[in-house]
Short mmCIF file of C-alpha atoms in Angstrom, two decimals:
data_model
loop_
_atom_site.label_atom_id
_atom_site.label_comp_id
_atom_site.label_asym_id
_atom_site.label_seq_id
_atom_site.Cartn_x
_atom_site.Cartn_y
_atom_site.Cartn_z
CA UNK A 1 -38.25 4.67 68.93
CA UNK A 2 -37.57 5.31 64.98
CA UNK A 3 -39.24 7.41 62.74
CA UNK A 4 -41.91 5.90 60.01
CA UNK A 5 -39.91 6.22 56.39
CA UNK A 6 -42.91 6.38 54.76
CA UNK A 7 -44.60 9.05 56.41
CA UNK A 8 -42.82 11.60 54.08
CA UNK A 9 -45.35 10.54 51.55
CA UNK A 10 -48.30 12.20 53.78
CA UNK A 11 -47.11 15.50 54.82
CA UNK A 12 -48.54 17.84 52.21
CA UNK A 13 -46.11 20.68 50.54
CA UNK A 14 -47.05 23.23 52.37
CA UNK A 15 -46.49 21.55 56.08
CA UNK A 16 -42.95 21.37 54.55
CA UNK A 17 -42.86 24.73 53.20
CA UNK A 18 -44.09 25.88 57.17
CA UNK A 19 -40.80 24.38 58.36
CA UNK A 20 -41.57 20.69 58.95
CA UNK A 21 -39.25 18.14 58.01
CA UNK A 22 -39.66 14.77 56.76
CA UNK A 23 -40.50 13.40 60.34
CA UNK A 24 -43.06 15.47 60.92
CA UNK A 25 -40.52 17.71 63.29
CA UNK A 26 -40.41 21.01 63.05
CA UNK A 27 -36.72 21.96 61.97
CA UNK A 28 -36.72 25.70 63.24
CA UNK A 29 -38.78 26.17 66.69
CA UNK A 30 -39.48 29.26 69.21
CA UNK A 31 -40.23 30.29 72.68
CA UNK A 32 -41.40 32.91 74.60
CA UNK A 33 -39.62 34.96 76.80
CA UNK A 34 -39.94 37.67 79.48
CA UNK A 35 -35.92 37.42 80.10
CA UNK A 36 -34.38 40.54 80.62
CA UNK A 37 -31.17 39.50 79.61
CA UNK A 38 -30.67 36.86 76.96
CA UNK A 39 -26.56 36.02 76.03
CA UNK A 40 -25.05 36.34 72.80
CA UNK A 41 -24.69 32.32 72.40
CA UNK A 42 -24.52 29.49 74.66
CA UNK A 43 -27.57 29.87 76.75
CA UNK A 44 -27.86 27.32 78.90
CA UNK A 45 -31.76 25.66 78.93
CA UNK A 46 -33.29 24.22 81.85
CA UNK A 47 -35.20 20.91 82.04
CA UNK A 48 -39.24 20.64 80.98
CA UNK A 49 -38.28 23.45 78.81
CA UNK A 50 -41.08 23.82 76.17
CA UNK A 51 -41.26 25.50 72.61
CA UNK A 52 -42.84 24.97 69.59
CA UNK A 53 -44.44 27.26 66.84
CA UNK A 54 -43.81 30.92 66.64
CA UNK A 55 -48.11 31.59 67.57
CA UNK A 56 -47.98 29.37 70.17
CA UNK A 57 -45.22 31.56 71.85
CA UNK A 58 -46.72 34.71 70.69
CA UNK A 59 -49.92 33.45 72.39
CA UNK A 60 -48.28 32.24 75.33
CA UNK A 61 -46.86 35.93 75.90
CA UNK A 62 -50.45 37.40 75.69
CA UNK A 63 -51.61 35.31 78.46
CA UNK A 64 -49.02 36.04 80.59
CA UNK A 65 -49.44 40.28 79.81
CA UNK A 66 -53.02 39.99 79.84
CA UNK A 67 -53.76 37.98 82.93
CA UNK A 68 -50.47 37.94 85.04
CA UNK A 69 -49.56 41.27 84.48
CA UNK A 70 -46.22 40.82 83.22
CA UNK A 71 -44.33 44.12 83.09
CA UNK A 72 -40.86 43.32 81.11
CA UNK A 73 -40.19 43.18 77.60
CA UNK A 74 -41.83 40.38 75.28
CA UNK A 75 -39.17 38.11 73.39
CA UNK A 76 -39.50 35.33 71.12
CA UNK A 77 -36.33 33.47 70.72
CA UNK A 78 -35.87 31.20 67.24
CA UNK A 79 -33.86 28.54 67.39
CA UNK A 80 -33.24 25.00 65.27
CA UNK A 81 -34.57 22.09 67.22
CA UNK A 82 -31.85 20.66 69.49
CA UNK A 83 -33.11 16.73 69.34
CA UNK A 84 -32.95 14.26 67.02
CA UNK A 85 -36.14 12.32 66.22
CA UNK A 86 -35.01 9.21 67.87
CA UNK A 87 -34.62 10.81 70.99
CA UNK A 88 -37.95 12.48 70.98
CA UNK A 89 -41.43 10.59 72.38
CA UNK A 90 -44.26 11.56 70.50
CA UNK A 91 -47.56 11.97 72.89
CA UNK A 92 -50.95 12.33 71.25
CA UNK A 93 -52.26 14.72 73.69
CA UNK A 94 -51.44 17.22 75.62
CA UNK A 95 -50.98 17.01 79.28
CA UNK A 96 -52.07 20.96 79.93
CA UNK A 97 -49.88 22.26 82.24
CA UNK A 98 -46.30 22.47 83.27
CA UNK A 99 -46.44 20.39 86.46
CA UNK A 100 -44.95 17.41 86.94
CA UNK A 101 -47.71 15.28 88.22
CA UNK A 102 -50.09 15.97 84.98
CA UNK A 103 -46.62 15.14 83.17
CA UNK A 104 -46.68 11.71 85.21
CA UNK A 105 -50.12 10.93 84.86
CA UNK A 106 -49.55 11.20 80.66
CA UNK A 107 -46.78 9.00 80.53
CA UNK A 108 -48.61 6.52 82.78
CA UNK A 109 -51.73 6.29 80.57
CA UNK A 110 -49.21 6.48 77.36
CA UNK A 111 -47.34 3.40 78.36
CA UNK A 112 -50.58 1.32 79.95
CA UNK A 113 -51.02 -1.21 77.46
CA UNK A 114 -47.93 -1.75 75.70
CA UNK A 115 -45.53 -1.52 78.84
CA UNK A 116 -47.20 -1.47 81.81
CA UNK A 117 -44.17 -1.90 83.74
CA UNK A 118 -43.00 1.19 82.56
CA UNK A 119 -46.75 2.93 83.09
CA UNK A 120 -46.63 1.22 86.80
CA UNK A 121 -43.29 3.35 87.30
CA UNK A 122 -44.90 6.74 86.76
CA UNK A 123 -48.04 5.90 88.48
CA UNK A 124 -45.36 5.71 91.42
CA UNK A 125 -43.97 8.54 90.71
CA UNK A 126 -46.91 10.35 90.66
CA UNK A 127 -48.67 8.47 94.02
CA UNK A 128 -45.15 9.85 95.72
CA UNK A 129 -45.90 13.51 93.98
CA UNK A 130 -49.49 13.76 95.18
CA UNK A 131 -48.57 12.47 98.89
CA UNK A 132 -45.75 14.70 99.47
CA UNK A 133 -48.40 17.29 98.07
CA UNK A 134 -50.44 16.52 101.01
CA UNK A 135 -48.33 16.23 103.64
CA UNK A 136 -45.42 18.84 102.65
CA UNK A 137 -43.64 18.97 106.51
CA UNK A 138 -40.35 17.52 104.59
CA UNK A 139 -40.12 20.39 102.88
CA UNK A 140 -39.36 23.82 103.25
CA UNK A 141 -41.19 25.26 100.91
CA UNK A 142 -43.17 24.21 97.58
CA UNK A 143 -41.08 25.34 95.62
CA UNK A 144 -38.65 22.43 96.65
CA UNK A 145 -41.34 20.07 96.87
CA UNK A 146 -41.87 20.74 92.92
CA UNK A 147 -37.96 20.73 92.39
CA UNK A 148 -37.35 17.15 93.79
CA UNK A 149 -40.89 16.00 91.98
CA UNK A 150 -39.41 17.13 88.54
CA UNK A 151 -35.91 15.57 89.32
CA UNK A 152 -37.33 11.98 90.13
CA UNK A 153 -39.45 12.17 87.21
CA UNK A 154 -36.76 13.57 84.30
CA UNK A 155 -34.22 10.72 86.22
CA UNK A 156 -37.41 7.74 85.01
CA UNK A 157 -37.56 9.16 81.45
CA UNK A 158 -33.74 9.62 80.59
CA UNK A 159 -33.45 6.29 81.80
CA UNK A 160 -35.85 5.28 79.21
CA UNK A 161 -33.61 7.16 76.87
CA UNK A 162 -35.99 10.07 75.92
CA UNK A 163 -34.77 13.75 76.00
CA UNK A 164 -37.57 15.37 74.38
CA UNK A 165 -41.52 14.79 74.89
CA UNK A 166 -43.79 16.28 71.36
CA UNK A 167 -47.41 16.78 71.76
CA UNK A 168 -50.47 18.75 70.16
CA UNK A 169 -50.54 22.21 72.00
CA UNK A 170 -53.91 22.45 73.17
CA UNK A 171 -54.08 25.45 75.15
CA UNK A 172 -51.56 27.57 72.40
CA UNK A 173 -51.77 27.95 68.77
CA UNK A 174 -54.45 24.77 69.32
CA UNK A 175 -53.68 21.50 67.35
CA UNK A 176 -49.69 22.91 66.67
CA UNK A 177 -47.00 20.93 67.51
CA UNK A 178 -45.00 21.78 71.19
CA UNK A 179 -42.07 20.25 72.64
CA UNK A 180 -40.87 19.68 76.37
CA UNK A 181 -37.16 18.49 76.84
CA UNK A 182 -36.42 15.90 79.24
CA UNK A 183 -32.36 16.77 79.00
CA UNK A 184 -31.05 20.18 79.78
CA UNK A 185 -29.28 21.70 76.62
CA UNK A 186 -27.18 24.43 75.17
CA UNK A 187 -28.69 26.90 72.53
CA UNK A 188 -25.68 27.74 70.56
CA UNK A 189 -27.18 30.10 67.93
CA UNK A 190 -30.25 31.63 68.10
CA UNK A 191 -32.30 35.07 66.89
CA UNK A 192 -33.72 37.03 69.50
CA UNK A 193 -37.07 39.51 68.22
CA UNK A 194 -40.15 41.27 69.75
CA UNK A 195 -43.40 40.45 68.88
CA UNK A 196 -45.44 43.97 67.39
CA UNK A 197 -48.09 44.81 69.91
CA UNK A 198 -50.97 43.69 67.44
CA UNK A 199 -49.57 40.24 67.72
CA UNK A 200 -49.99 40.94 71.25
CA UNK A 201 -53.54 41.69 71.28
CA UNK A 202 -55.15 38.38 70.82
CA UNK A 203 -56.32 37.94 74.04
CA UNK A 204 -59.47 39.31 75.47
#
């Protein structure tokens, strides 16, 4: 996948000024954090880790106070994107939750019409998720069961050379850009900072 050259010409000055670059990427990205304890550097992410704007993690944290009843502290960790455009898939929607079968079912539909080979593969994927779903007895618990689903399913996409999957947040700071990385990775250097509780009341 490569980037359009000429889509520099339609990002206005101000998308650019809000930390966008050329490729419509954000350069500078956040997440949202109940971690009680964060290291200095070299903090090790996991797979179908997601981030994006600085409201959509701020948001995300309200949620979880407001209607899980977190009790640690709120972080938001800021960070400069770890992926290169190329190795990014840009999806037009946004699949709504962090499971891997909803995950499945969006890269299916994305890949229909222009590679259906590759759309047949997660439809697979995801007829093997929703089975096992069913019938659990070869697992011990569903936690596992979710485990091995996101395994097979980050094992298709990095062989289709992705490591990162962009989409329109549309449950978080609605129409921003989010990310979800296919590839584990290391943030190096990053700036660690609590949100003021008025940022935290947005939720009702």
């Amino acid at each position: 996948m490569t980037s359009n050259p000429s889509i520099a010409t339609l990002i206005p000055p101000a998308m650019l000024d809000a930390g966008f670059d050329k490729s419509m990427q954000l350069r500078t990205v956040f997440h949202g954090t109940f971690e009680p304890e964060i290291p200095d550097s070299d903090w090790r992410m996991r797979r179908f880790f997601h981030f994006g704007t600085r409201q959509a993690a701020i948001e995300r944290l309200a949620k979880i106070i407001h209607y899980e009843g977190a009790k640690g502290t709120p972080k938001i960790v800021e960070f400069e994107h770890p992926f290169a455009q190329d190795e990014i898939l840009q999806l037009t929607q946004d699949w709504r939750t962090n499971g891997p079968i909803e995950l499945a079912l969006a890269l299916e539909r994305y890949y229909k019409v222009e590679a259906p080979a590759t759309s047949q593969r997660f439809e697979l994927i995801r007829a093997r998720f929703l089975d096992a779903k069913a019938d659990p007895s070869g697992y011990s618990d569903v936690a596992e069961l979710k485990n091995n689903a996101a395994e097979q399913l980050a094992s298709t996409i990095d062989d289709l050379g992705i490591r990162c999957i962009s989409y329109p947040n549309d449950v978080e700071d609605k129409g921003g850009i989010s990310y979800c990385s296919v590839t584990p990775f290391v943030m190096q250097r990053f700036l660690v900072s609590t949100p003021s509780s008025e940022e935290l009341n947005i939720v009702s």
